[in-house]
Amino acid sequence: MEKYIEVKGLVKQYGEVKALNEVSFSIKKGEVVGIVGPNGSGKTTLLKIMLGLIDATSGSVSIAGIPVFNNSMDARRKIGIVMEDQGLYGQMKVRKYLEFFAKLYGFSSLTPSTIDLMESLDLQKYEQVEIAKLSKGNKQKVSIVRSMIHNPEIIFLDEATDHLDPEVRESVIHHIKHFRSQGKTILMCSHNLHEVEQVANEVLVLKFGQLIDNIRLDNKHKQGSKTKEHFMMQVMANPVLMNLLTKRWEQKIRSVTSEDEVTYTLHCEVDHLDEMRRLMLMMAEEGITVFDLRRQQSQSLNEMYMSVVKEAVHQ
């Protein structure tokens, strides 16, 4: 399925304030997508609407072909959810709590895969401990195991590593990478750009409720990947041509920011110089004017994010 998750024209309005403003994007099956942005940019609101937990003012969301607003329960059955506000039952012991959720999903007991996940997260020694008495990190581990009991195809993570100590944080990231290797589709909201960069194929940047950019990171997670060439170019083109260009070269153009209606800054990543020459030749044939081109060192996600957010402030 080309568009495994699809969000179209999503708006969430509180009085005069738009928490989300015409947000649209799609995610392919097996991709890991990060959602980043300043506080109040709409990240958690977006996630809650996608889960059917709060209503949108307008727009639509479909998950695995299921329209969420009409069938939120059917959609949520395909999703494992790890939120910053974990919603755990503090009075229950860890084992009983997980068995309770296993029964809700139709299992008579914990499955071997759930027990294996508990072992890999070093949770088995806390089986008979009340959840309220666990550390923040161990509570988050319980939340992760609970989210994976039904072997979901999709995982939603909202600040899953926030306030965790470094050792637990690394353990959680390790398991996210493992879920990625299993072909899970993962949507990850986080303030920690370094962690997002470790696991994501693509990053969506939100600011003031608007999707201001998407940044491709595909090649960072391919074993044995070769060193890439990075270029920054400034071009003049009409919006229609620029849209066609970025779609045709979406694997090579990592980010696009607009100075005005006809001036754009592109950050490109290519395997070799011939690809860059082909891109520039195609631009010339389409009437796109390149007026600045610079070779760059590989940018970190943090550098790209700061550049995009800074550009958005001045628009």
mmCIF file of C-alpha atoms in Angstrom:
data_model
loop_
_atom_site.group_PDB
_atom_site.id
_atom_site.type_symbol
_atom_site.label_atom_id
_atom_site.label_comp_id
_atom_site.label_asym_id
_atom_site.label_seq_id
_atom_site.Cartn_x
_atom_site.Cartn_y
_atom_site.Cartn_z
ATOM 1 C CA MET A 1 0.000 0.000 0.000
ATOM 2 C CA GLU A 2 1.633 3.222 -1.228
ATOM 3 C CA LYS A 3 -0.102 5.459 1.336
ATOM 4 C CA TYR A 4 -0.361 3.310 4.456
ATOM 5 C CA ILE A 5 -1.149 6.337 6.611
ATOM 6 C CA GLU A 6 -2.690 9.406 4.988
ATOM 7 C CA VAL A 7 -3.562 12.763 6.542
ATOM 8 C CA LYS A 8 -5.432 15.282 4.376
ATOM 9 C CA GLY A 9 -6.166 18.938 5.130
ATOM 10 C CA LEU A 10 -6.275 18.445 8.899
ATOM 11 C CA VAL A 11 -7.538 21.459 10.861
ATOM 12 C CA LYS A 12 -8.093 21.706 14.620
ATOM 13 C CA GLN A 13 -9.479 25.003 15.824
ATOM 14 C CA TYR A 14 -10.082 26.237 19.370
ATOM 15 C CA GLY A 15 -12.070 29.453 19.050
ATOM 16 C CA GLU A 16 -9.911 31.800 16.986
ATOM 17 C CA VAL A 17 -6.769 29.688 17.403
ATOM 18 C CA LYS A 18 -5.822 26.993 14.886
ATOM 19 C CA ALA A 19 -3.818 24.308 16.673
ATOM 20 C CA LEU A 20 -3.462 22.573 13.287
ATOM 21 C CA ASN A 21 -3.801 24.369 9.972
ATOM 22 C CA GLU A 22 -4.289 22.326 6.773
ATOM 23 C CA VAL A 23 -1.779 19.600 7.671
ATOM 24 C CA SER A 24 -1.349 16.944 4.959
ATOM 25 C CA PHE A 25 1.148 14.097 4.549
ATOM 26 C CA SER A 26 1.341 10.376 3.812
ATOM 27 C CA ILE A 27 3.500 7.531 5.143
ATOM 28 C CA LYS A 28 4.423 4.303 3.375
ATOM 29 C CA LYS A 29 4.262 0.949 5.125
ATOM 30 C CA GLY A 30 7.455 0.168 7.038
ATOM 31 C CA GLU A 31 8.645 3.770 7.252
ATOM 32 C CA VAL A 32 9.721 5.514 10.449
ATOM 33 C CA VAL A 33 8.605 9.144 10.506
ATOM 34 C CA GLY A 34 9.573 11.690 13.139
ATOM 35 C CA ILE A 35 7.385 14.670 14.001
ATOM 36 C CA VAL A 36 9.346 17.575 15.460
ATOM 37 C CA GLY A 37 8.698 21.205 16.271
ATOM 38 C CA PRO A 38 8.757 23.761 19.083
ATOM 39 C CA ASN A 39 6.454 23.490 22.089
ATOM 40 C CA GLY A 40 2.892 24.281 21.063
ATOM 41 C CA SER A 41 3.484 23.419 17.405
ATOM 42 C CA GLY A 42 0.666 20.836 17.373
ATOM 43 C CA LYS A 43 2.589 17.541 17.571
ATOM 44 C CA THR A 44 0.561 15.869 20.331
ATOM 45 C CA THR A 45 -2.714 17.305 19.002
ATOM 46 C CA LEU A 46 -1.927 15.737 15.625
ATOM 47 C CA LEU A 47 -1.203 12.356 17.197
ATOM 48 C CA LYS A 48 -4.404 12.399 19.282
ATOM 49 C CA ILE A 49 -6.529 13.242 16.237
ATOM 50 C CA MET A 50 -4.870 10.445 14.251
ATOM 51 C CA LEU A 51 -5.781 8.047 17.063
ATOM 52 C CA GLY A 52 -9.379 9.277 17.155
ATOM 53 C CA LEU A 53 -8.964 10.512 20.735
ATOM 54 C CA ILE A 54 -10.060 14.063 19.884
ATOM 55 C CA ASP A 55 -12.106 15.388 16.967
ATOM 56 C CA ALA A 56 -10.708 17.436 14.104
ATOM 57 C CA THR A 57 -12.453 20.579 12.914
ATOM 58 C CA SER A 58 -12.009 19.404 9.326
ATOM 59 C CA GLY A 59 -9.871 17.103 7.214
ATOM 60 C CA SER A 60 -9.428 13.335 7.179
ATOM 61 C CA VAL A 61 -7.122 10.569 8.425
ATOM 62 C CA SER A 62 -6.893 7.009 7.114
ATOM 63 C CA ILE A 63 -4.743 4.234 8.586
ATOM 64 C CA ALA A 64 -4.218 1.021 6.595
ATOM 65 C CA GLY A 65 -7.187 2.047 4.460
ATOM 66 C CA ILE A 66 -9.455 2.601 7.488
ATOM 67 C CA PRO A 67 -11.090 6.067 7.824
ATOM 68 C CA VAL A 68 -10.211 6.940 11.426
ATOM 69 C CA PHE A 69 -13.051 9.373 12.103
ATOM 70 C CA ASN A 70 -15.650 6.695 11.267
ATOM 71 C CA ASN A 71 -13.820 3.623 12.603
ATOM 72 C CA SER A 72 -11.341 4.776 15.242
ATOM 73 C CA MET A 73 -11.507 1.500 17.198
ATOM 74 C CA ASP A 74 -10.735 -0.585 14.091
ATOM 75 C CA ALA A 75 -7.779 1.681 13.313
ATOM 76 C CA ARG A 76 -6.456 1.587 16.892
ATOM 77 C CA ARG A 77 -6.389 -2.226 16.848
ATOM 78 C CA LYS A 78 -3.529 -1.927 14.366
ATOM 79 C CA ILE A 79 -1.583 0.531 16.542
ATOM 80 C CA GLY A 80 0.652 0.222 19.590
ATOM 81 C CA ILE A 81 0.701 3.464 21.574
ATOM 82 C CA VAL A 82 3.424 4.760 23.900
ATOM 83 C CA MET A 83 2.590 8.192 25.302
ATOM 84 C CA GLU A 84 4.487 10.487 27.658
ATOM 85 C CA ASP A 85 1.438 10.310 29.946
ATOM 86 C CA GLN A 86 1.559 6.535 30.260
ATOM 87 C CA GLY A 87 -1.904 5.893 31.725
ATOM 88 C CA LEU A 88 -0.680 2.920 33.775
ATOM 89 C CA TYR A 89 -2.685 1.343 36.611
ATOM 90 C CA GLY A 90 -0.395 2.048 39.546
ATOM 91 C CA GLN A 91 -2.079 -0.308 42.014
ATOM 92 C CA MET A 92 -1.566 -3.369 39.790
ATOM 93 C CA LYS A 93 1.550 -5.520 39.720
ATOM 94 C CA VAL A 94 3.467 -5.585 36.453
ATOM 95 C CA ARG A 95 2.649 -9.180 35.466
ATOM 96 C CA LYS A 96 -1.055 -8.883 36.330
ATOM 97 C CA TYR A 97 -1.285 -5.597 34.455
ATOM 98 C CA LEU A 98 0.203 -7.044 31.261
ATOM 99 C CA GLU A 99 -1.925 -10.210 31.546
ATOM 100 C CA PHE A 100 -4.997 -7.991 31.905
ATOM 101 C CA PHE A 101 -4.220 -6.259 28.600
ATOM 102 C CA ALA A 102 -3.348 -9.568 26.929
ATOM 103 C CA LYS A 103 -6.865 -10.808 27.756
ATOM 104 C CA LEU A 104 -8.373 -7.602 26.359
ATOM 105 C CA TYR A 105 -6.638 -8.461 23.081
ATOM 106 C CA GLY A 106 -8.011 -12.011 23.163
ATOM 107 C CA PHE A 107 -4.991 -13.905 24.527
ATOM 108 C CA SER A 108 -5.379 -16.364 27.406
ATOM 109 C CA SER A 109 -1.914 -15.469 28.734
ATOM 110 C CA LEU A 110 1.216 -13.550 27.781
ATOM 111 C CA THR A 111 2.562 -14.675 24.412
ATOM 112 C CA PRO A 112 6.169 -15.867 23.980
ATOM 113 C CA SER A 113 6.977 -12.671 22.053
ATOM 114 C CA THR A 114 5.689 -10.532 24.943
ATOM 115 C CA ILE A 115 7.748 -12.523 27.452
ATOM 116 C CA ASP A 116 10.817 -12.159 25.202
ATOM 117 C CA LEU A 117 10.285 -8.387 25.076
ATOM 118 C CA MET A 118 9.992 -8.254 28.880
ATOM 119 C CA GLU A 119 13.289 -10.128 29.163
ATOM 120 C CA SER A 120 15.078 -7.888 26.679
ATOM 121 C CA LEU A 121 13.865 -4.819 28.603
ATOM 122 C CA ASP A 122 14.972 -6.411 31.897
ATOM 123 C CA LEU A 123 11.436 -6.249 33.300
ATOM 124 C CA GLN A 124 10.953 -9.816 34.497
ATOM 125 C CA LYS A 125 12.533 -9.131 37.883
ATOM 126 C CA TYR A 126 9.792 -6.539 38.503
ATOM 127 C CA GLU A 127 6.871 -8.854 37.636
ATOM 128 C CA GLN A 128 5.502 -8.854 41.188
ATOM 129 C CA VAL A 129 6.144 -5.152 41.902
ATOM 130 C CA GLU A 130 3.287 -2.642 41.932
ATOM 131 C CA ILE A 131 3.600 -0.271 38.977
ATOM 132 C CA ALA A 132 3.332 2.799 41.231
ATOM 133 C CA LYS A 133 6.582 1.737 42.935
ATOM 134 C CA LEU A 134 8.581 1.519 39.690
ATOM 135 C CA SER A 135 11.023 4.152 38.471
ATOM 136 C CA LYS A 136 10.004 6.420 35.591
ATOM 137 C CA GLY A 137 12.179 4.378 33.222
ATOM 138 C CA ASN A 138 10.694 1.033 34.239
ATOM 139 C CA LYS A 139 7.179 2.441 33.929
ATOM 140 C CA GLN A 140 8.028 3.437 30.370
ATOM 141 C CA LYS A 141 9.286 -0.091 29.698
ATOM 142 C CA VAL A 142 5.954 -1.474 30.936
ATOM 143 C CA SER A 143 4.193 0.947 28.580
ATOM 144 C CA ILE A 144 6.293 -0.311 25.651
ATOM 145 C CA VAL A 145 5.532 -3.972 26.429
ATOM 146 C CA ARG A 146 1.813 -3.183 26.775
ATOM 147 C CA SER A 147 1.832 -1.413 23.391
ATOM 148 C CA MET A 148 3.334 -4.477 21.664
ATOM 149 C CA ILE A 149 1.149 -7.228 23.225
ATOM 150 C CA HIS A 150 -1.062 -7.518 20.117
ATOM 151 C CA ASN A 151 1.916 -7.339 17.693
ATOM 152 C CA PRO A 152 0.698 -4.115 16.040
ATOM 153 C CA GLU A 153 1.628 -3.139 12.496
ATOM 154 C CA ILE A 154 1.973 0.515 13.526
ATOM 155 C CA ILE A 155 3.562 2.168 16.582
ATOM 156 C CA PHE A 156 2.845 5.723 17.773
ATOM 157 C CA LEU A 157 5.433 7.191 20.154
ATOM 158 C CA ASP A 158 4.855 10.519 21.914
ATOM 159 C CA GLU A 159 7.976 11.703 23.788
ATOM 160 C CA ALA A 160 8.688 8.053 24.609
ATOM 161 C CA THR A 161 12.165 8.790 26.021
ATOM 162 C CA ASP A 162 11.380 12.055 27.804
ATOM 163 C CA HIS A 163 12.754 12.336 31.389
ATOM 164 C CA LEU A 164 14.503 8.953 31.171
ATOM 165 C CA ASP A 165 18.069 8.402 32.338
ATOM 166 C CA PRO A 166 20.667 7.790 29.575
ATOM 167 C CA GLU A 167 20.848 4.001 30.034
ATOM 168 C CA VAL A 168 17.079 3.505 29.796
ATOM 169 C CA ARG A 169 16.893 5.995 26.925
ATOM 170 C CA GLU A 170 19.457 3.980 24.939
ATOM 171 C CA SER A 171 17.523 0.783 25.673
ATOM 172 C CA VAL A 172 14.297 2.313 24.340
ATOM 173 C CA ILE A 173 16.028 3.573 21.165
ATOM 174 C CA HIS A 174 17.560 0.116 20.661
ATOM 175 C CA HIS A 175 14.094 -1.437 20.755
ATOM 176 C CA ILE A 176 12.659 1.171 18.376
ATOM 177 C CA LYS A 177 15.418 0.195 15.916
ATOM 178 C CA HIS A 178 14.467 -3.454 16.428
ATOM 179 C CA PHE A 179 10.799 -2.700 15.685
ATOM 180 C CA ARG A 180 11.939 -0.834 12.561
ATOM 181 C CA SER A 181 13.903 -3.911 11.425
ATOM 182 C CA GLN A 182 10.686 -5.959 11.788
ATOM 183 C CA GLY A 183 8.974 -3.711 9.231
ATOM 184 C CA LYS A 184 6.782 -1.834 11.700
ATOM 185 C CA THR A 185 5.472 1.564 10.618
ATOM 186 C CA ILE A 186 6.460 4.053 13.326
ATOM 187 C CA LEU A 187 5.341 7.624 13.986
ATOM 188 C CA MET A 188 7.566 9.293 16.579
ATOM 189 C CA CYS A 189 6.959 12.696 18.213
ATOM 190 C CA SER A 190 10.032 13.939 20.052
ATOM 191 C CA HIS A 191 12.014 17.007 21.092
ATOM 192 C CA ASN A 192 15.215 14.958 20.898
ATOM 193 C CA LEU A 193 16.455 15.459 17.337
ATOM 194 C CA HIS A 194 19.487 13.208 17.843
ATOM 195 C CA GLU A 195 17.228 10.262 18.688
ATOM 196 C CA VAL A 196 14.892 10.969 15.781
ATOM 197 C CA GLU A 197 17.888 11.105 13.443
ATOM 198 C CA GLN A 198 18.999 7.649 14.621
ATOM 199 C CA VAL A 199 15.778 5.910 13.591
ATOM 200 C CA ALA A 200 13.700 7.972 11.131
ATOM 201 C CA ASN A 201 13.437 7.767 7.331
ATOM 202 C CA GLU A 202 11.661 11.104 7.198
ATOM 203 C CA VAL A 203 11.047 14.023 9.555
ATOM 204 C CA LEU A 204 7.996 16.296 9.477
ATOM 205 C CA VAL A 205 8.565 19.786 10.903
ATOM 206 C CA LEU A 206 5.582 21.530 12.515
ATOM 207 C CA LYS A 207 5.447 25.172 13.604
ATOM 208 C CA PHE A 208 2.376 27.137 14.716
ATOM 209 C CA GLY A 209 0.195 24.204 13.662
ATOM 210 C CA GLN A 210 1.502 24.136 10.090
ATOM 211 C CA LEU A 211 3.639 21.540 8.347
ATOM 212 C CA ILE A 212 6.526 23.737 7.190
ATOM 213 C CA ASP A 213 8.882 21.074 5.812
ATOM 214 C CA ASN A 214 9.657 17.390 5.485
ATOM 215 C CA ILE A 215 13.250 16.149 5.594
ATOM 216 C CA ARG A 216 14.320 12.798 4.123
ATOM 217 C CA LEU A 217 16.880 10.745 6.073
ATOM 218 C CA ASP A 218 16.540 7.403 4.253
ATOM 219 C CA ASN A 219 20.208 6.635 3.682
ATOM 220 C CA LYS A 220 21.289 7.031 7.294
ATOM 221 C CA HIS A 221 19.980 3.584 8.274
ATOM 222 C CA LYS A 222 21.162 1.433 5.363
ATOM 223 C CA GLN A 223 24.017 -0.871 6.274
ATOM 224 C CA GLY A 224 27.112 -0.326 4.174
ATOM 225 C CA SER A 225 25.760 2.889 2.679
ATOM 226 C CA LYS A 226 28.342 4.926 0.790
ATOM 227 C CA THR A 227 29.331 8.478 1.612
ATOM 228 C CA LYS A 228 26.910 10.942 0.039
ATOM 229 C CA GLU A 229 27.572 14.266 -1.649
ATOM 230 C CA HIS A 230 25.659 17.223 -0.201
ATOM 231 C CA PHE A 231 24.757 20.427 -2.025
ATOM 232 C CA MET A 232 22.822 23.583 -1.237
ATOM 233 C CA MET A 233 21.285 25.375 -4.202
ATOM 234 C CA GLN A 234 19.109 28.428 -4.595
ATOM 235 C CA VAL A 235 16.742 28.477 -7.546
ATOM 236 C CA MET A 236 13.974 30.506 -9.130
ATOM 237 C CA ALA A 237 10.879 28.604 -10.264
ATOM 238 C CA ASN A 238 7.116 28.837 -10.165
ATOM 239 C CA PRO A 239 5.396 26.750 -7.446
ATOM 240 C CA VAL A 240 3.988 24.203 -9.925
ATOM 241 C CA LEU A 241 7.424 23.417 -11.370
ATOM 242 C CA MET A 242 8.962 23.238 -7.894
ATOM 243 C CA ASN A 243 6.287 20.792 -6.746
ATOM 244 C CA LEU A 244 6.930 18.547 -9.771
ATOM 245 C CA LEU A 245 10.688 18.724 -9.209
ATOM 246 C CA THR A 246 10.549 17.749 -5.536
ATOM 247 C CA LYS A 247 8.196 14.837 -6.259
ATOM 248 C CA ARG A 248 10.391 13.506 -9.075
ATOM 249 C CA TRP A 249 13.588 13.852 -7.024
ATOM 250 C CA GLU A 250 12.153 13.221 -3.539
ATOM 251 C CA GLN A 251 14.909 10.711 -2.700
ATOM 252 C CA LYS A 252 17.624 13.282 -3.457
ATOM 253 C CA ILE A 253 16.121 16.593 -2.298
ATOM 254 C CA ARG A 254 16.255 16.402 1.492
ATOM 255 C CA SER A 255 14.597 19.725 2.278
ATOM 256 C CA VAL A 256 13.085 22.738 0.544
ATOM 257 C CA THR A 257 12.476 26.189 1.999
ATOM 258 C CA SER A 258 10.885 29.104 0.161
ATOM 259 C CA GLU A 259 12.196 32.663 0.313
ATOM 260 C CA ASP A 260 9.121 33.963 -1.520
ATOM 261 C CA GLU A 261 6.731 32.649 -4.190
ATOM 262 C CA VAL A 262 9.485 32.031 -6.756
ATOM 263 C CA THR A 263 12.766 31.667 -4.808
ATOM 264 C CA TYR A 264 13.687 28.390 -3.105
ATOM 265 C CA THR A 265 16.616 26.913 -1.187
ATOM 266 C CA LEU A 266 17.187 23.182 -1.728
ATOM 267 C CA HIS A 267 19.402 20.820 0.249
ATOM 268 C CA CYS A 268 20.301 17.845 -1.933
ATOM 269 C CA GLU A 269 21.962 14.514 -1.172
ATOM 270 C CA VAL A 270 23.297 12.485 -4.118
ATOM 271 C CA ASP A 271 25.332 9.301 -4.505
ATOM 272 C CA HIS A 272 27.757 10.866 -6.982
ATOM 273 C CA LEU A 273 28.316 14.045 -8.985
ATOM 274 C CA ASP A 274 26.661 12.661 -12.132
ATOM 275 C CA GLU A 275 23.328 12.666 -10.304
ATOM 276 C CA MET A 276 23.781 16.332 -9.471
ATOM 277 C CA ARG A 277 24.586 17.086 -13.110
ATOM 278 C CA ARG A 278 21.413 15.266 -14.230
ATOM 279 C CA LEU A 279 19.339 17.217 -11.725
ATOM 280 C CA MET A 280 20.738 20.538 -12.937
ATOM 281 C CA LEU A 281 20.256 19.541 -16.596
ATOM 282 C CA MET A 282 16.619 18.701 -15.916
ATOM 283 C CA MET A 283 16.171 22.051 -14.151
ATOM 284 C CA ALA A 284 17.585 23.888 -17.165
ATOM 285 C CA GLU A 285 15.259 21.983 -19.515
ATOM 286 C CA GLU A 286 12.255 22.869 -17.324
ATOM 287 C CA GLY A 287 13.201 26.558 -17.168
ATOM 288 C CA ILE A 288 14.280 26.541 -13.507
ATOM 289 C CA THR A 289 17.083 29.045 -12.879
ATOM 290 C CA VAL A 290 19.903 28.053 -10.508
ATOM 291 C CA PHE A 291 21.637 31.166 -9.171
ATOM 292 C CA ASP A 292 23.667 29.645 -6.317
ATOM 293 C CA LEU A 293 25.190 26.175 -5.831
ATOM 294 C CA ARG A 294 27.476 25.135 -2.973
ATOM 295 C CA ARG A 295 28.970 21.839 -1.908
ATOM 296 C CA GLN A 296 28.389 21.143 1.791
ATOM 297 C CA GLN A 297 29.423 18.794 4.515
ATOM 298 C CA SER A 298 26.672 16.410 5.617
ATOM 299 C CA GLN A 299 24.177 18.325 7.736
ATOM 300 C CA SER A 300 22.841 16.923 10.972
ATOM 301 C CA LEU A 301 19.089 16.850 11.514
ATOM 302 C CA ASN A 302 19.537 19.541 14.158
ATOM 303 C CA GLU A 303 21.231 21.852 11.622
ATOM 304 C CA MET A 304 18.513 21.254 9.029
ATOM 305 C CA TYR A 305 15.766 21.727 11.619
ATOM 306 C CA MET A 306 17.177 25.027 12.884
ATOM 307 C CA SER A 307 17.531 26.280 9.304
ATOM 308 C CA VAL A 308 13.938 25.357 8.440
ATOM 309 C CA VAL A 309 12.441 26.867 11.613
ATOM 310 C CA LYS A 310 14.494 30.043 11.179
ATOM 311 C CA GLU A 311 13.269 30.408 7.589
ATOM 312 C CA ALA A 312 9.664 29.925 8.754
ATOM 313 C CA VAL A 313 9.988 32.800 11.232
ATOM 314 C CA HIS A 314 10.936 35.210 8.432
ATOM 315 C CA GLN A 315 8.199 34.181 6.007
#
